[in-house]
Coordinates of C-alpha atoms in Angstrom, one line a residue:
Chain A
M1194 CA 0.0 0.0 0.0
T1195 CA 3.0 2.2 0.4
A1196 CA 5.6 2.5 -2.2
G1197 CA 6.6 0.0 -4.8
P1198 CA 6.2 -3.7 -5.3
S1199 CA 7.2 -6.0 -2.5
T1200 CA 8.4 -9.5 -2.3
D1201 CA 6.5 -10.1 1.0
P1202 CA 3.0 -11.4 0.5
R1203 CA 1.8 -9.9 3.8
A1204 CA 2.4 -6.4 2.5
G1205 CA -0.5 -6.8 0.1
A1206 CA -3.1 -6.8 2.8
P1207 CA -4.6 -3.3 3.0
G1208 CA -4.4 -1.8 6.4
A1209 CA -1.8 -4.2 7.6
A1210 CA 1.1 -1.7 7.5
T1211 CA -0.9 1.4 8.5
P1212 CA -3.6 0.5 11.0
T1213 CA -6.2 3.2 11.4
R1214 CA -6.5 2.4 15.1
R1215 CA -10.1 3.5 15.2
N1216 CA -11.0 0.6 17.5
T1217 CA -8.3 1.7 20.0
E1218 CA -9.9 5.1 19.9
L1219 CA -13.4 3.5 20.6
A1220 CA -12.1 1.5 23.6
L1221 CA -10.3 4.5 25.1
L1222 CA -13.4 6.7 24.6
G1223 CA -15.5 4.0 26.4
F1224 CA -12.9 4.1 29.2
A1225 CA -13.1 7.9 29.5
V1226 CA -16.9 7.8 29.6
L1227 CA -16.8 5.1 32.2
I1228 CA -14.4 7.1 34.4
T1229 CA -16.7 10.2 34.1
L1230 CA -19.8 8.2 35.0
A1231 CA -17.9 6.7 37.9
A1232 CA -16.9 10.2 39.1
Q1233 CA -20.5 11.4 38.8
C1234 CA -21.7 8.5 40.9
I1235 CA -19.0 9.1 43.5
V1236 CA -19.9 12.8 43.8
D1237 CA -23.6 12.1 44.2
L1238 CA -23.1 9.3 46.7
T1239 CA -20.6 11.3 48.7
V1240 CA -22.5 14.6 48.8
T1241 CA -26.2 13.6 48.9
G1242 CA -26.0 9.9 49.8
S1243 CA -28.1 8.8 46.8
L1244 CA -27.8 8.9 43.0
R1245 CA -29.7 11.7 41.3
A1246 CA -32.5 10.9 38.9
E1247 CA -30.9 12.9 36.0
L1248 CA -27.8 10.8 36.1
A1249 CA -29.0 8.4 33.5
T1250 CA -30.0 11.2 31.1
F1251 CA -26.5 12.8 31.7
G1252 CA -24.7 9.5 31.1
A1253 CA -26.7 8.8 27.9
W1254 CA -26.2 12.3 26.5
F1255 CA -22.5 12.4 27.4
A1256 CA -21.8 8.9 25.9
A1257 CA -23.8 9.9 22.8
I1258 CA -21.6 12.9 22.2
W1259 CA -18.5 10.8 22.0
A1260 CA -20.1 8.0 20.2
G1261 CA -21.3 10.5 17.5
L1262 CA -17.9 12.1 17.3
H1263 CA -16.2 8.7 17.0
L1264 CA -18.4 7.7 14.1
V1265 CA -17.8 11.0 12.4
V1266 CA -14.0 10.6 12.7
R1267 CA -14.3 7.0 11.5
K1268 CA -16.1 8.3 8.4
L1269 CA -14.3 11.6 7.7
A1270 CA -10.8 11.2 9.2
P1271 CA -10.2 7.4 9.4
Y1272 CA -6.4 7.6 10.0
A1273 CA -6.6 10.4 12.7
D1274 CA -4.6 10.0 15.8
P1275 CA -6.5 7.6 18.2
L1276 CA -5.6 9.5 21.4
L1277 CA -6.8 13.0 20.7
L1278 CA -10.5 12.4 21.2
P1279 CA -10.3 10.1 24.3
A1280 CA -8.0 12.7 26.0
V1281 CA -10.5 15.4 25.3
A1282 CA -13.4 13.2 26.4
L1283 CA -11.8 12.6 29.8
L1284 CA -10.9 16.2 30.4
C1285 CA -14.4 17.2 29.4
G1286 CA -15.9 14.6 31.7
L1287 CA -13.8 15.5 34.7
G1288 CA -14.7 19.2 34.1
L1289 CA -18.4 18.4 34.0
T1290 CA -18.2 16.3 37.1
M1291 CA -16.4 19.1 39.0
I1292 CA -18.9 21.7 37.9
H1293 CA -21.7 19.4 38.9
R1294 CA -20.0 18.9 42.3
L1295 CA -19.7 22.7 42.8
D1296 CA -23.4 23.0 41.7
L1297 CA -24.3 20.6 44.5
A1298 CA -22.3 22.8 47.0
D1299 CA -24.0 25.9 45.7
E1300 CA -27.4 24.3 46.1
Q1301 CA -26.6 23.4 49.7
A1302 CA -25.7 26.9 50.4
D1303 CA -28.5 28.5 48.5
A1304 CA -31.2 26.4 46.8
A1305 CA -31.8 28.9 44.1
S1306 CA -28.4 28.8 42.6
G1307 CA -26.4 26.1 40.8
G1308 CA -27.4 24.3 37.6
D1309 CA -24.3 25.1 35.6
A1310 CA -23.4 21.6 34.7
P1311 CA -26.3 21.0 32.3
V1312 CA -25.4 24.3 30.6
Q1313 CA -21.8 23.2 30.2
L1314 CA -23.1 19.9 28.8
L1315 CA -25.0 21.9 26.3
W1316 CA -21.9 23.8 25.4
A1317 CA -20.1 20.6 24.9
T1318 CA -22.8 19.5 22.5
V1319 CA -22.4 22.8 20.6
G1320 CA -18.6 22.2 20.6
A1321 CA -19.1 18.7 19.2
G1322 CA -21.2 20.3 16.5
L1323 CA -18.4 22.6 15.6
F1324 CA -16.0 19.7 15.6
V1325 CA -18.1 17.9 13.1
A1326 CA -18.5 21.1 11.0
V1327 CA -14.8 21.6 10.9
L1328 CA -14.2 18.0 9.7
V1329 CA -16.9 18.3 7.1
V1330 CA -15.9 21.6 5.7
L1331 CA -12.2 21.2 6.0
R1332 CA -11.3 18.2 4.0
D1333 CA -7.6 19.2 3.7
H1334 CA -5.9 21.3 6.3
R1335 CA -3.9 23.1 3.6
L1336 CA -7.2 24.8 2.6
L1337 CA -6.7 27.0 5.7
A1338 CA -3.5 28.5 4.3
R1339 CA -5.5 30.0 1.4
F1340 CA -7.7 31.9 3.9
A1341 CA -4.8 32.9 6.1
Y1342 CA -5.1 36.7 5.7
T1343 CA -9.0 36.6 6.0
L1344 CA -8.6 34.6 9.1
A1345 CA -6.0 37.1 10.4
L1346 CA -8.5 39.9 9.9
V1347 CA -11.3 37.9 11.6
G1348 CA -9.0 37.1 14.4
L1349 CA -7.9 40.8 14.9
V1350 CA -11.6 41.9 14.8
L1351 CA -12.6 39.3 17.4
L1352 CA -9.7 40.3 19.5
A1353 CA -10.4 44.0 19.3
L1354 CA -14.2 43.9 19.6
P1355 CA -14.5 43.8 23.3
A1356 CA -12.0 46.7 23.6
V1357 CA -14.2 48.9 21.4
L1358 CA -17.5 47.9 22.9
P1359 CA -18.9 49.8 25.9
A1360 CA -17.8 48.4 29.3
S1361 CA -21.4 47.4 30.1
V1362 CA -21.4 44.9 27.4
S1363 CA -17.8 43.8 27.6
E1364 CA -16.5 44.1 31.1
V1365 CA -16.6 41.3 33.7
Y1366 CA -14.4 41.4 36.9
G1367 CA -12.4 44.2 35.3
A1368 CA -11.4 42.4 32.2
K1369 CA -12.8 43.7 28.9
I1370 CA -12.8 40.5 27.0
W1371 CA -16.5 39.6 26.8
I1372 CA -19.4 40.2 24.5
R1373 CA -22.6 39.9 26.4
V1374 CA -25.7 39.7 24.2
A1375 CA -29.2 38.6 25.2
G1376 CA -28.1 36.4 28.2
F1377 CA -25.2 34.9 26.4
S1378 CA -21.6 35.8 27.1
I1379 CA -18.9 35.1 24.6
Q1380 CA -15.2 35.5 25.0
P1381 CA -14.2 36.1 21.3
G1382 CA -10.5 35.9 22.3
E1383 CA -10.7 32.1 22.4
F1384 CA -11.7 32.0 18.7
A1385 CA -9.3 34.8 17.8
K1386 CA -6.5 32.6 19.2
I1387 CA -7.2 29.8 16.7
C1388 CA -7.6 32.3 13.7
L1389 CA -4.3 33.9 14.6
I1390 CA -2.4 30.6 14.9
V1391 CA -3.6 29.7 11.4
F1392 CA -2.4 33.0 10.2
F1393 CA 1.0 32.7 12.0
A1394 CA 1.5 29.3 10.5
S1395 CA 0.8 30.4 6.9
Y1396 CA 2.8 33.7 7.3
L1397 CA 5.9 32.0 8.8
V1398 CA 6.0 29.2 6.2
D1399 CA 6.2 32.0 3.6
K1400 CA 8.8 34.1 5.3
R1401 CA 10.8 31.7 7.3
D1402 CA 13.7 31.5 4.9
V1403 CA 14.2 35.3 5.2
L1404 CA 13.8 35.2 9.0
A1405 CA 16.1 32.2 9.4
L1406 CA 18.9 33.0 6.9
A1407 CA 19.5 36.7 6.8
S1408 CA 21.3 37.1 10.0
R1409 CA 24.7 38.0 11.4
R1410 CA 26.6 35.9 13.8
V1411 CA 27.6 37.7 17.0
M1412 CA 29.0 35.8 19.9
G1413 CA 27.7 32.4 18.8
L1414 CA 24.3 33.8 18.3
E1415 CA 22.4 34.4 15.1
I1416 CA 21.2 38.0 15.3
P1417 CA 18.6 38.8 12.7
R1418 CA 18.7 42.1 10.7
A1419 CA 16.8 45.0 12.2
R1420 CA 14.1 45.0 9.6
D1421 CA 13.3 41.3 10.2
L1422 CA 12.4 42.2 13.7
G1423 CA 9.2 43.8 12.3
P1424 CA 6.8 40.8 12.7
V1425 CA 7.9 40.0 16.3
L1426 CA 7.6 43.7 17.2
V1427 CA 4.1 43.8 15.8
A1428 CA 3.0 40.8 17.8
W1429 CA 4.5 42.4 20.8
A1430 CA 2.7 45.7 20.2
L1431 CA -0.5 43.8 19.7
S1432 CA -0.1 41.9 23.0
I1433 CA 0.6 45.1 24.8
L1434 CA -2.5 46.7 23.2
V1435 CA -4.6 43.8 24.4
L1436 CA -3.1 44.3 27.9
V1437 CA -3.9 48.0 27.9
F1438 CA -7.4 48.1 26.4
E1439 CA -8.8 44.8 27.6
R1440 CA -6.9 44.6 30.8
D1441 CA -6.3 40.9 30.1
L1442 CA -2.9 39.6 31.2
G1443 CA -3.7 36.1 30.0
S1444 CA -4.6 36.6 26.3
S1445 CA -1.7 39.0 26.0
L1446 CA 0.8 36.4 27.3
L1447 CA -0.8 33.6 25.4
L1448 CA -0.6 35.4 22.1
F1449 CA 2.9 36.6 22.4
G1450 CA 4.2 33.3 23.6
I1451 CA 2.5 31.4 20.8
F1452 CA 4.0 33.8 18.2
V1453 CA 7.5 33.6 19.5
V1454 CA 7.5 29.8 19.8
M1455 CA 6.0 29.4 16.3
L1456 CA 8.7 31.7 15.0
Y1457 CA 11.2 29.5 16.8
I1458 CA 9.8 26.3 15.3
A1459 CA 9.7 27.8 11.8
T1460 CA 13.2 29.2 11.8
E1461 CA 15.0 26.8 14.3
R1462 CA 16.9 29.9 15.5
S1463 CA 17.1 30.1 19.3
S1464 CA 18.0 33.8 19.0
W1465 CA 14.3 34.4 18.5
L1466 CA 13.5 32.9 21.8
L1467 CA 16.0 35.2 23.4
I1468 CA 14.6 38.2 21.6
G1469 CA 11.1 37.2 22.7
L1470 CA 12.2 36.8 26.3
G1471 CA 13.9 40.2 26.2
L1472 CA 10.8 41.9 24.7
F1473 CA 8.6 40.1 27.3
A1474 CA 10.9 41.3 30.1
A1475 CA 10.7 44.9 28.8
G1476 CA 6.9 44.6 28.3
A1477 CA 6.4 43.1 31.7
F1478 CA 8.5 45.8 33.4
L1479 CA 6.7 48.7 31.6
A1480 CA 3.3 47.1 32.4
Y1481 CA 4.2 46.9 36.0
Q1482 CA 5.3 50.4 36.2
L1483 CA 2.4 51.9 34.2
F1484 CA -0.8 49.8 34.9
G1485 CA -2.4 49.4 38.3
H1486 CA -4.2 46.2 37.4
V1487 CA -0.9 44.5 36.5
R1488 CA 0.7 45.8 39.7
V1489 CA -2.1 44.3 41.8
R1490 CA -1.7 40.9 40.1
V1491 CA 2.1 40.9 40.6
D1492 CA 1.9 42.1 44.3
T1493 CA -0.7 39.5 45.2
W1494 CA 1.4 36.8 43.4
L1495 CA 4.6 37.8 45.3
D1496 CA 2.9 37.8 48.7
P1497 CA -0.7 36.5 48.5
F1498 CA -1.1 36.3 52.4
A1499 CA -0.3 40.0 52.8
Y1500 CA -3.4 40.8 50.6
R1501 CA -5.6 37.9 51.8
D1502 CA -8.5 40.2 52.5
E1503 CA -8.4 41.9 49.1
G1504 CA -6.9 40.7 45.8
G1505 CA -5.1 37.8 47.2
Y1506 CA -8.1 36.1 48.8
Q1507 CA -8.8 33.8 45.7
L1508 CA -5.2 32.6 45.5
V1509 CA -5.0 32.1 49.3
Q1510 CA -8.2 30.0 49.3
S1511 CA -6.8 28.0 46.3
L1512 CA -3.5 27.4 48.1
F1513 CA -5.4 26.2 51.2
G1514 CA -7.5 24.0 49.0
L1515 CA -4.5 22.3 47.4
G1516 CA -2.9 22.0 50.7
T1517 CA -6.0 20.3 52.2
G1518 CA -6.0 17.9 49.2
G1519 CA -2.5 16.7 49.9
L1520 CA -1.2 13.7 48.0
F1521 CA -4.4 11.8 47.6
G1522 CA -7.0 14.5 47.9
A1523 CA -10.2 14.7 50.0
G1524 CA -12.0 12.4 47.6
L1525 CA -14.6 13.5 45.1
G1526 CA -17.3 15.4 47.0
G1527 CA -15.3 15.3 50.2
G1528 CA -13.6 18.7 50.1
R1529 CA -14.7 22.2 50.2
P1530 CA -13.7 23.5 46.8
D1531 CA -16.6 26.0 46.9
Q1532 CA -14.6 28.0 49.3
V1533 CA -12.6 29.4 46.4
P1534 CA -14.3 32.3 44.5
V1535 CA -15.2 31.5 40.9
A1536 CA -14.1 27.8 41.4
K1537 CA -16.1 26.7 38.4
S1538 CA -14.1 28.6 35.8
D1539 CA -10.8 30.1 36.7
F1540 CA -10.0 28.0 39.7
I1541 CA -11.4 24.6 38.6
A1542 CA -7.9 23.2 38.7
A1543 CA -7.7 24.1 42.4
A1544 CA -11.0 22.4 42.9
L1545 CA -9.7 19.2 41.2
G1546 CA -6.5 19.5 43.1
E1547 CA -8.3 19.6 46.4
E1548 CA -10.5 16.6 45.8
L1549 CA -8.2 14.4 43.8
G1550 CA -4.9 15.5 45.5
L1551 CA -1.5 15.7 43.9
F1552 CA -1.9 12.3 42.2
G1553 CA -5.1 13.3 40.6
L1554 CA -3.9 16.7 39.5
V1555 CA -0.8 15.2 38.0
A1556 CA -3.0 12.6 36.2
L1557 CA -4.9 15.6 34.8
I1558 CA -1.7 17.2 33.6
V1559 CA -0.5 13.9 32.1
V1560 CA -3.8 13.6 30.1
Y1561 CA -3.1 17.2 28.7
L1562 CA 0.5 16.1 28.0
I1563 CA -0.8 13.1 26.0
L1564 CA -3.0 15.6 24.0
V1565 CA 0.0 17.9 23.4
E1566 CA 2.4 15.1 22.6
R1567 CA 0.0 13.7 20.0
G1568 CA -0.2 17.2 18.5
L1569 CA 3.6 17.6 18.4
R1570 CA 3.9 14.1 17.0
T1571 CA 1.4 15.0 14.3
S1572 CA 3.6 18.0 13.5
L1573 CA 6.6 15.8 13.1
V1574 CA 5.0 13.3 10.9
V1575 CA 2.8 15.5 8.6
R1576 CA 4.5 16.1 5.2
D1577 CA 3.8 19.7 4.5
A1578 CA 5.4 22.6 6.2
F1579 CA 2.2 24.5 6.8
G1580 CA 0.6 21.5 8.5
K1581 CA 3.8 21.0 10.7
L1582 CA 3.7 24.6 11.8
L1583 CA 0.0 24.7 12.4
A1584 CA -0.1 21.4 14.4
G1585 CA 2.9 22.5 16.4
G1586 CA 1.4 25.9 17.1
L1587 CA -2.0 24.5 18.2
A1588 CA -0.4 21.9 20.5
F1589 CA 1.8 24.5 22.0
A1590 CA -1.1 26.8 22.6
V1591 CA -2.9 24.1 24.7
A1592 CA 0.3 23.4 26.7
W1593 CA 1.1 27.1 27.2
Q1594 CA -2.4 28.0 28.2
L1595 CA -2.4 25.1 30.7
F1596 CA 1.0 26.2 32.1
V1597 CA -0.2 29.8 32.6
V1598 CA -3.4 28.7 34.3
L1599 CA -1.9 26.1 36.6
G1600 CA 1.0 28.5 37.3
G1601 CA -1.6 31.1 38.4
V1602 CA -3.7 28.7 40.5
T1603 CA -0.6 27.3 42.3
G1604 CA 1.1 30.7 42.8
L1605 CA 4.0 30.0 40.5
L1606 CA 2.9 32.8 38.1
P1607 CA 0.7 35.9 38.5
L1608 CA -3.0 35.2 38.1
T1609 CA -4.2 35.7 34.6
G1610 CA -7.8 34.6 34.1
L1611 CA -7.2 32.2 31.3
T1612 CA -9.4 29.1 31.2
T1613 CA -8.3 25.5 31.7
P1614 CA -9.0 24.1 28.3
F1615 CA -11.9 21.6 28.1
V1616 CA -12.3 21.5 31.9
A1617 CA -13.2 25.0 33.1
Y1618 CA -16.8 26.2 32.9
G1619 CA -17.4 28.5 30.0
G1620 CA -18.9 28.1 26.6
S1621 CA -16.5 30.0 24.4
S1622 CA -13.5 28.2 25.7
L1623 CA -15.0 24.8 25.3
V1624 CA -16.4 25.3 21.9
A1625 CA -13.2 27.0 20.6
N1626 CA -11.1 24.2 21.9
F1627 CA -13.3 21.6 20.2
G1628 CA -12.6 23.5 17.0
L1629 CA -8.9 23.5 17.8
V1630 CA -8.9 19.7 18.3
A1631 CA -10.9 19.2 15.1
I1632 CA -8.1 20.9 13.1
L1633 CA -5.5 18.7 14.9
V1634 CA -7.6 15.6 14.0
R1635 CA -7.7 16.7 10.4
I1636 CA -3.9 17.3 10.3
S1637 CA -3.2 14.0 12.0
D1638 CA -5.5 12.2 9.6
A1639 CA -3.3 13.6 6.7
A1640 CA -0.1 12.8 8.6
R1641 CA -0.9 9.1 9.3
R1642 CA -2.7 8.4 6.0
P1643 CA -0.5 6.1 3.9
A1644 CA 0.8 7.8 0.7
A1645 CA -1.3 7.1 -2.3
P1646 CA 0.0 4.1 -4.2
P1647 CA 2.3 5.4 -7.0
A1648 CA 1.6 4.6 -10.7
P1649 CA 3.1 1.2 -11.6
P1650 CA 6.6 1.7 -12.9
K1651 CA 6.7 2.2 -16.6
P1652 CA 8.9 -0.2 -18.5
A1653 CA 12.0 1.4 -20.0
I1654 CA 11.4 2.8 -23.4
G1655 CA 13.6 0.2 -25.0
E1656 CA 11.7 -2.7 -23.4
A1657 CA 8.3 -1.4 -24.1
P1658 CA 6.3 -3.1 -26.8
T1659 CA 5.9 -1.2 -30.0
E1660 CA 2.7 0.7 -30.2
V1661 CA 0.8 1.6 -33.2
V1662 CA -0.7 5.1 -33.0
T1663 CA -3.6 5.6 -35.2
P1664 CA -4.9 9.2 -35.7
Chain B
M1278 CA -24.1 9.7 54.1
T1279 CA -22.1 6.8 52.9
A1280 CA -19.9 4.8 55.2
E1281 CA -16.3 6.0 55.7
I1282 CA -14.8 2.8 54.3
V1283 CA -16.8 3.1 51.0
L1284 CA -15.6 6.7 50.7
Q1285 CA -12.0 5.6 51.1
V1286 CA -12.5 3.0 48.3
F1287 CA -14.0 5.6 46.1
R1288 CA -11.2 8.0 46.9
F1289 CA -8.3 5.6 46.0
G1290 CA -10.2 3.6 43.4
F1291 CA -10.9 6.7 41.3
L1292 CA -7.3 7.7 41.3
L1293 CA -6.4 4.2 40.2
L1294 CA -8.9 4.4 37.5
L1295 CA -7.4 7.7 36.2
W1296 CA -4.0 6.3 36.1
L1297 CA -5.2 3.1 34.4
F1298 CA -6.5 5.3 31.6
I1299 CA -3.1 7.0 31.3
F1300 CA -1.4 3.6 31.3
A1301 CA -3.7 2.5 28.5
A1302 CA -3.0 5.6 26.5
F1303 CA 0.8 5.2 27.0
R1304 CA 0.5 1.7 25.6
V1305 CA -1.0 3.2 22.5
V1306 CA 1.8 5.8 22.3
R1307 CA 4.4 3.0 22.6
A1308 CA 2.8 0.9 20.0
D1309 CA 2.8 3.9 17.8
L1310 CA 6.4 4.7 18.3
F1311 CA 7.8 1.2 17.8
G1312 CA 5.3 -0.1 15.3
G1313 CA 2.8 -2.8 15.4
R1314 CA 2.2 -4.5 18.7
A1315 CA 4.0 -3.3 21.8
G1316 CA 7.2 -5.1 22.5
R1317 CA 7.7 -5.8 18.8
V1318 CA 11.2 -4.4 18.9
A1319 CA 12.3 -7.0 21.4
S1320 CA 12.5 -9.5 18.5
V1321 CA 16.1 -8.3 18.2
P1322 CA 17.7 -10.2 21.1
P1323 CA 19.0 -8.2 24.0
R1324 CA 22.7 -7.7 24.1
A1325 CA 23.5 -10.4 26.7
A1326 CA 21.9 -13.1 24.6
V1327 CA 23.8 -12.4 21.4
P1328 CA 25.8 -15.5 20.7
G1329 CA 29.3 -15.0 19.3
R1330 CA 29.6 -11.6 20.8
K1331 CA 32.3 -12.9 23.1
R1332 CA 34.4 -13.9 20.2
G1333 CA 34.8 -10.3 19.4
R1334 CA 34.8 -10.6 15.7
G1335 CA 32.3 -9.5 13.2
P1336 CA 30.0 -6.4 13.5
R1337 CA 27.8 -6.1 16.6
T1338 CA 25.5 -3.2 15.9
L1339 CA 23.7 -1.6 13.1
V1340 CA 23.9 2.2 13.5
V1341 CA 21.9 4.7 11.6
T1342 CA 24.3 7.5 10.6
A1343 CA 22.1 9.8 8.6
G1344 CA 18.4 10.6 8.2
P1345 CA 15.5 11.1 10.6
L1346 CA 16.4 8.1 12.7
S1347 CA 20.1 9.1 12.9
G1348 CA 21.7 7.7 16.1
T1349 CA 19.5 4.7 16.4
K1350 CA 21.4 1.5 17.2
I1351 CA 20.2 -2.1 16.7
T1352 CA 22.1 -4.9 18.3
L1353 CA 22.8 -7.6 15.8
G1354 CA 21.8 -11.2 16.6
E1355 CA 21.1 -14.2 14.5
Q1356 CA 17.8 -13.1 13.0
P1357 CA 17.6 -11.1 9.8
I1358 CA 16.9 -7.4 10.0
L1359 CA 14.0 -6.1 8.0
I1360 CA 14.1 -2.4 7.0
G1361 CA 11.2 -0.5 5.6
R1362 CA 8.1 1.5 6.3
A1363 CA 6.0 -1.4 7.3
D1364 CA 5.1 -1.4 11.1
D1365 CA 6.6 -4.9 11.7
S1366 CA 10.1 -4.1 10.3
T1367 CA 13.0 -4.2 12.7
L1368 CA 13.9 -0.7 11.6
V1369 CA 10.8 1.3 10.7
L1370 CA 11.6 4.1 8.4
T1371 CA 9.3 7.1 7.9
D1372 CA 10.8 8.2 4.6
D1373 CA 8.8 8.8 1.4
F1374 CA 11.6 7.3 -0.5
A1375 CA 11.5 4.0 1.3
S1376 CA 9.2 1.1 0.4
S1377 CA 7.2 -0.8 2.9
R1378 CA 9.6 -3.7 2.8
H1379 CA 12.6 -2.1 1.5
A1380 CA 15.7 -4.2 2.3
R1381 CA 16.9 -7.1 4.5
L1382 CA 20.2 -7.8 6.3
T1383 CA 21.0 -11.5 6.9
N1384 CA 23.6 -13.2 8.9
R1385 CA 25.4 -16.0 7.2
G1386 CA 28.1 -17.6 9.3
G1387 CA 28.9 -14.4 11.1
Q1388 CA 28.9 -12.2 8.0
W1389 CA 26.1 -9.8 7.0
Y1390 CA 24.6 -9.6 3.6
V1391 CA 22.3 -6.9 2.4
E1392 CA 19.4 -7.6 0.0
D1393 CA 17.0 -5.3 -1.7
L1394 CA 13.4 -6.5 -1.4
G1395 CA 12.3 -5.0 -4.7
S1396 CA 12.1 -1.5 -3.5
T1397 CA 11.0 1.4 -5.7
N1398 CA 14.0 3.7 -5.1
G1399 CA 16.7 1.1 -4.5
T1400 CA 19.2 0.3 -1.8
Y1401 CA 22.9 1.5 -2.2
L1402 CA 26.0 -0.1 -0.7
D1403 CA 28.7 2.5 -1.2
Q1404 CA 27.3 4.1 -4.4
Q1405 CA 26.7 0.6 -5.8
R1406 CA 23.0 -0.3 -6.3
V1407 CA 22.2 -3.6 -4.5
Q1408 CA 20.8 -6.1 -7.0
G1409 CA 21.5 -9.5 -5.4
P1410 CA 22.8 -10.2 -1.9
L1411 CA 26.0 -8.3 -1.2
L1412 CA 28.5 -8.7 1.6
V1413 CA 28.6 -5.7 3.9
A1414 CA 31.9 -4.8 5.6
P1415 CA 31.8 -2.9 8.8
G1416 CA 31.8 0.8 8.2
Q1417 CA 30.5 0.6 4.7
P1418 CA 27.5 2.9 4.3
I1419 CA 24.1 1.4 3.2
R1420 CA 21.8 4.1 1.8
I1421 CA 18.0 3.9 1.7
G1422 CA 16.3 7.1 0.8
Q1423 CA 17.5 9.8 3.2
T1424 CA 18.8 7.2 5.7
A1425 CA 22.3 5.9 5.9
L1426 CA 23.2 2.7 7.9
E1427 CA 26.5 1.2 8.9
L1428 CA 27.6 -2.0 10.6
R1429 CA 29.9 -1.6 13.5

């Protein structure tokens, strides 16, 4: 099925050399659904002592989402990586369980509140719809490269929209990153992230030779020419603008990090990483000096306990939660994760850490690592440069976002307000990340698909039988 | 509320379940890296089991000197070594210029011969295209697509 004739008869069987591994995916998806249902049962039994009536509906719905996505992948991307979907399923399931658990805590405190888990399940269904749509519309990931500049424009508009809109529509907890219309709130930045990654990939594939080769060697380091610094300076300025006008540390850091790393992947020049770090340091210093909201974040990060009654309260509660969890956690439903403000979205990792402990939180990180590893592996295997850079960028985006979030929750980095992909409560983040994984699935299908069998070798012209050509 | 012992079973049982999932996923990663079933690479006998090694003559390892797999070493035993893109090859190449079953190295009386298995782009021993089985001397480069191999 690959190249050329072979003396081995086994090589003739289709699928023998390049297994699609769809059955592996199905088994692992089943496992992930099972773990989710087990978690839901444990939460219900621990908190209320009995299983809730809606559990059967939830289980059937949740399983149906993944069964449906599995069938779509089987049909539309048969060679796709078998681990991407199960990892997402498990993360999504753990997130839903923790949101449900916090719902229960809210209900105990105040009967009127709660009920976020069904909404999140609905968003997961919408996300699954986007996943299917991406696979149906995008039959070849290289198609994206043709719309790179359009997507860049869309991305920039999405990114800038909340900054332009009045604060009543766009501001929540001091960050102007929302669009709130008719009861729905959307964080357009999550979608802008994907659009911009596509654009970065396409742009850098075109320009990487210039960015990599035109450089001078100074002290063992390749220093690019001044005018080639343009793109990285533009990305830097953009990030600063996001920081100033939307007061969003997270998106700003996310965007700049993604651009610098994609530049590094494209050019293989470590000098870009150093330039990026330098620009970041300069930006961070300026931001600290100029903007109050950044200074508050940094101060509470350096000494959360000194500000425990004001800005540091969230972080202090999160650290207490993680400490209470210890190695093995309090058990699902056994802790008090509702003590942390906004535990469902920004601090869901702290909630999971409290109830599952270090072992559980590390397991969560490893599941993310599997997702990222499969993305990077796709990037290594896929044959075209655009696909390589796009897969690498998307995989890095997930890893980078997780690092920034977990760093914030554990006190390693200043708090940013990014979401934990797939786990945290929030429709935009969930739906956008489903789209991101759909693109990765599409690229991995292209990467693992065996090459089309070449035309049978033509006999040499001398050996070919004489042909009579009649007009 | 549920009994304390049941809660403890839930608490540790769930963590176990999580890590079992990761274990299962890692098995897939491993099968993907080494081709076919997990443990497939072990068909090359481990170093201690190689007979004739103590005699100190003849090549002991197959080293990839160029190409994407550069640096890979395979300990030589008695079994033939299959090279190609097929998952069950001893050395699985990911090279557009390699065929699924590209070439084979066989041991005959302590000496190694390279054979081309009807590949599309051919196997080269030192610039020479391999037609029939050819004796490979240690240090002689074998070229398959972008990959170069050497016996040591």
